[in-house]
């Protein structure tokens, strides 16, 4: 595929893609049980060990291996991020597309509803949803999906408004093309580029939001490992065992950096001005 | 007397690669007070040549890689423009070399009044501030024949028409009293009568100020009335140059001859088509449009009742028989495109009927749009694009459909193997051929061509027109040809309808309407068309404004009275 080649050729996109691929590999190993130690097993004698040859990133208060827990945590975070962004993309695109296409009252109602959602800070809205439904993985996914749906609705509505006035849509009407054909072939197909960029960037935010929710104890529940939860537990031990805070923090930061670099690269690659030259 | 500007072997390249310059070895001299026309099609390097003179080309990534451009300054010193420092050039631009651009909307800043922008020009070039600048701005608007200068100064660009905006641009360009004015396609975006006004204005201003002009255009007919010298460019090379009369009367280069002969030039109805004359009374029309009315409500709000409506199309009647082209001509806002869109059902008609023969594909009327870049979805390949009308009619892409695609692609002069290519891989002319092939997929009876060749380069335009005429003969198509370009209309039309302010004011055989126009608007329109054989003609500045089309609620226009001016030639009676 050309897009893969283009990212590989992009100077920073290459770095971002490498980070994401590395994370995916680590998460896969974690899921297959290929961790250095059992992430849940408590090695009571080895509590609060500094990084060493046995425990690459040290151990926590209960003597659990940080590196192994991180691998599982990455997988967990990724599942939540991908699932929630996937749902947000689906619903946001649908709402934005129909609002832009129908216009008028439907547009007003849909977009005002989105504005209400958008008015809350992401974490606060997620807190509200979790407060109602109770914490857990599925609640996290639903909460993050709802938080990011308005962003996709907006990203899609703008181009839809301009696309539906383009001549090729008028031409399609003169052929008698069905509404479904026009929406899928003429509108959605032209929305793929802006959506791809937005999805990548949203993954970075979703990663951060998930970590934030877990940090507050509202996401993944112990003893399951999660990046935010690990930081939360390490907070009180900052003086004695700084590695407990540093490694999850670095993991989150690098992951976000990876997605952002990919997003920026995609933006460059899919920009119509640069596209014309490569095409 | 030394020339004002002497250009020798100008070579300009873009990007890092200097081996493929876009302008190669152009030379010319320009004396004070003279006008040079640089004529060429898009990509010929004509604009790059002009932008090199005031070095604006530097900002677009261009580099002058060879040659010299010597400008004689007011004190007699000679400045080498190609080597000049940016600091010197800032003084030259505006003060010694003024410039006006094609698109007057984008060259004016939308958030400032035109008064503020003209005053700015006077502050920069003459150091005038406050009351003095305001006074100068007022005089500048008077100078470009804008009435009510005092009020107009307070207008924002969007409140002015295209012609007015271009006048404002000219006023700004003249603020520094330049000795050389570069005009880059200054009338291309304007209506033909407005174009005539701007050309007349430029000619008068040149006579008043004695400035020299470089006039860049794709339309050799347009400069026939104003230029002293002509330089014809093709692919970055000056293929021919000389005095106006010499170039127009005895062109030496093939390309110049091609521009003069192959390209449509208006000749007052003498070059209309001789084929396809309407049979006496007999034929059943393919399309009959009766009393078509399109109105757009204005002032619509939640509680406010409609204050009135824009009467975009008002009581339009015509019919179209097999194999015939009816051209609808008129200026922007005359309702000609709205008429076309109403016939296709893209806008809802307020009243009136469009009767079409049922046709073979169920959709007997198809349309080709103006902009071939906008009317093809950039993300679909040619096969999907061509298949769309058939898919809409409930068919699938099968061997028979592919065969039809190949057949039509061959008919419009495109290779059959281009089915897997995407629109961006085609030139403008090829894309328009694709659009034509797509419109023909379902064997329509009537094709509505809405300014279908207006966005194309002149020589491409000629080829697409020939193609349309061939297809018409072969398939017996009827064309409804919407255009503002009288030269093109003269080539393709059997009959002509002239629209003005939403109504047809004159309709009849092309020869009769174009050579013996009866309605005052038709006369004005035809008089405004620039032409090779009219180069001695003096343009008069005609500033009759188009009447407002916004009418109060419930307004019905009076019944039209028609005068028969000859066989198949009707003229709307004018109310004095």
PDB file of N, CA and C in Angstrom, chain B residues 7 15 37 53 100 125 128 135 177 188 195 221 231 287 311 323 378 397 405 427 463 472 489 505 532 538 549:
ATOM      1  N   UNK B   7      14.318  44.026 -22.038  1.00  0.00           N
ATOM      2  CA  UNK B   7      14.499  42.671 -21.523  1.00  0.00           C
ATOM      3  C   UNK B   7      15.275  41.873 -22.560  1.00  0.00           C
ATOM      4  N   UNK B  15      12.192  26.138  -8.523  1.00  0.00           N
ATOM      5  CA  UNK B  15      12.770  25.057  -7.729  1.00  0.00           C
ATOM      6  C   UNK B  15      14.283  25.017  -7.877  1.00  0.00           C
ATOM      7  N   UNK B  37       1.386  43.571 -25.568  1.00  0.00           N
ATOM      8  CA  UNK B  37       0.500  42.482 -25.161  1.00  0.00           C
ATOM      9  C   UNK B  37       1.278  41.180 -25.210  1.00  0.00           C
ATOM     10  N   UNK B  53       9.383  40.785 -14.052  1.00  0.00           N
ATOM     11  CA  UNK B  53       9.779  42.176 -14.249  1.00  0.00           C
ATOM     12  C   UNK B  53       9.791  42.928 -12.920  1.00  0.00           C
ATOM     13  N   UNK B 100      -1.888  44.991 -11.771  1.00  0.00           N
ATOM     14  CA  UNK B 100      -3.238  44.539 -11.427  1.00  0.00           C
ATOM     15  C   UNK B 100      -3.372  43.073 -11.813  1.00  0.00           C
ATOM     16  N   UNK B 125       3.145  55.026  -1.254  1.00  0.00           N
ATOM     17  CA  UNK B 125       3.841  55.480  -2.447  1.00  0.00           C
ATOM     18  C   UNK B 125       4.092  56.973  -2.461  1.00  0.00           C
ATOM     19  N   UNK B 128       1.250  60.198   1.738  1.00  0.00           N
ATOM     20  CA  UNK B 128       0.090  60.994   2.137  1.00  0.00           C
ATOM     21  C   UNK B 128      -0.601  60.345   3.326  1.00  0.00           C
ATOM     22  N   UNK B 135      -8.514  62.547   0.487  1.00  0.00           N
ATOM     23  CA  UNK B 135      -8.771  63.345  -0.709  1.00  0.00           C
ATOM     24  C   UNK B 135      -8.230  62.635  -1.951  1.00  0.00           C
ATOM     25  N   UNK B 177       1.524  56.623  -9.355  1.00  0.00           N
ATOM     26  CA  UNK B 177       1.848  57.155 -10.678  1.00  0.00           C
ATOM     27  C   UNK B 177       2.910  56.325 -11.387  1.00  0.00           C
ATOM     28  N   UNK B 188     -10.372  38.694 -17.269  1.00  0.00           N
ATOM     29  CA  UNK B 188     -10.779  37.312 -17.531  1.00  0.00           C
ATOM     30  C   UNK B 188     -11.943  36.880 -16.655  1.00  0.00           C
ATOM     31  N   UNK B 195     -15.975  43.808 -19.114  1.00  0.00           N
ATOM     32  CA  UNK B 195     -14.653  43.722 -19.711  1.00  0.00           C
ATOM     33  C   UNK B 195     -14.434  44.901 -20.661  1.00  0.00           C
ATOM     34  N   UNK B 221      -7.875  38.498 -29.412  1.00  0.00           N
ATOM     35  CA  UNK B 221      -8.862  39.453 -29.896  1.00  0.00           C
ATOM     36  C   UNK B 221      -9.016  40.629 -28.939  1.00  0.00           C
ATOM     37  N   UNK B 231       3.495  40.027 -28.301  1.00  0.00           N
ATOM     38  CA  UNK B 231       4.492  38.982 -28.128  1.00  0.00           C
ATOM     39  C   UNK B 231       3.713  37.697 -27.851  1.00  0.00           C
ATOM     40  N   UNK B 287     -37.294  18.718 -26.125  1.00  0.00           N
ATOM     41  CA  UNK B 287     -37.593  19.355 -24.837  1.00  0.00           C
ATOM     42  C   UNK B 287     -38.422  20.591 -25.119  1.00  0.00           C
ATOM     43  N   UNK B 311     -36.076  36.980  -8.300  1.00  0.00           N
ATOM     44  CA  UNK B 311     -36.692  36.399  -9.492  1.00  0.00           C
ATOM     45  C   UNK B 311     -35.585  36.013 -10.461  1.00  0.00           C
ATOM     46  N   UNK B 323     -31.007  17.237 -32.940  1.00  0.00           N
ATOM     47  CA  UNK B 323     -29.874  17.690 -33.738  1.00  0.00           C
ATOM     48  C   UNK B 323     -29.633  19.180 -33.718  1.00  0.00           C
ATOM     49  N   UNK B 378     -12.495  13.159  -7.404  1.00  0.00           N
ATOM     50  CA  UNK B 378     -11.073  12.850  -7.550  1.00  0.00           C
ATOM     51  C   UNK B 378     -10.682  11.462  -7.046  1.00  0.00           C
ATOM     52  N   UNK B 397     -21.731  -3.202 -13.513  1.00  0.00           N
ATOM     53  CA  UNK B 397     -20.600  -3.101 -14.436  1.00  0.00           C
ATOM     54  C   UNK B 397     -20.362  -4.486 -15.034  1.00  0.00           C
ATOM     55  N   UNK B 405     -18.362   1.859 -22.597  1.00  0.00           N
ATOM     56  CA  UNK B 405     -17.369   2.826 -22.117  1.00  0.00           C
ATOM     57  C   UNK B 405     -16.238   2.981 -23.125  1.00  0.00           C
ATOM     58  N   UNK B 427      -5.570  16.100 -18.392  1.00  0.00           N
ATOM     59  CA  UNK B 427      -5.559  17.559 -18.519  1.00  0.00           C
ATOM     60  C   UNK B 427      -7.003  18.061 -18.494  1.00  0.00           C
ATOM     61  N   UNK B 463     -11.024  22.474 -30.018  1.00  0.00           N
ATOM     62  CA  UNK B 463     -11.086  21.032 -30.287  1.00  0.00           C
ATOM     63  C   UNK B 463     -12.328  20.418 -29.645  1.00  0.00           C
ATOM     64  N   UNK B 472     -22.828  15.554 -32.122  1.00  0.00           N
ATOM     65  CA  UNK B 472     -24.201  15.966 -32.391  1.00  0.00           C
ATOM     66  C   UNK B 472     -24.687  15.381 -33.712  1.00  0.00           C
ATOM     67  N   UNK B 489     -20.328  30.701 -28.985  1.00  0.00           N
ATOM     68  CA  UNK B 489     -21.739  30.527 -29.340  1.00  0.00           C
ATOM     69  C   UNK B 489     -21.910  30.595 -30.859  1.00  0.00           C
ATOM     70  N   UNK B 505     -34.795  37.988 -23.734  1.00  0.00           N
ATOM     71  CA  UNK B 505     -35.178  39.239 -24.378  1.00  0.00           C
ATOM     72  C   UNK B 505     -35.164  39.125 -25.898  1.00  0.00           C
ATOM     73  N   UNK B 532     -11.131  40.816 -33.688  1.00  0.00           N
ATOM     74  CA  UNK B 532      -9.984  41.155 -34.508  1.00  0.00           C
ATOM     75  C   UNK B 532     -10.326  42.259 -35.506  1.00  0.00           C
ATOM     76  N   UNK B 538     -13.449  52.336 -31.167  1.00  0.00           N
ATOM     77  CA  UNK B 538     -13.212  52.933 -29.860  1.00  0.00           C
ATOM     78  C   UNK B 538     -14.280  52.409 -28.912  1.00  0.00           C
ATOM     79  N   UNK B 549     -32.923  42.071  -9.082  1.00  0.00           N
ATOM     80  CA  UNK B 549     -33.880  41.002  -9.332  1.00  0.00           C
ATOM     81  C   UNK B 549     -34.716  40.695  -8.095  1.00  0.00           C
TER      82      UNK B 549
END
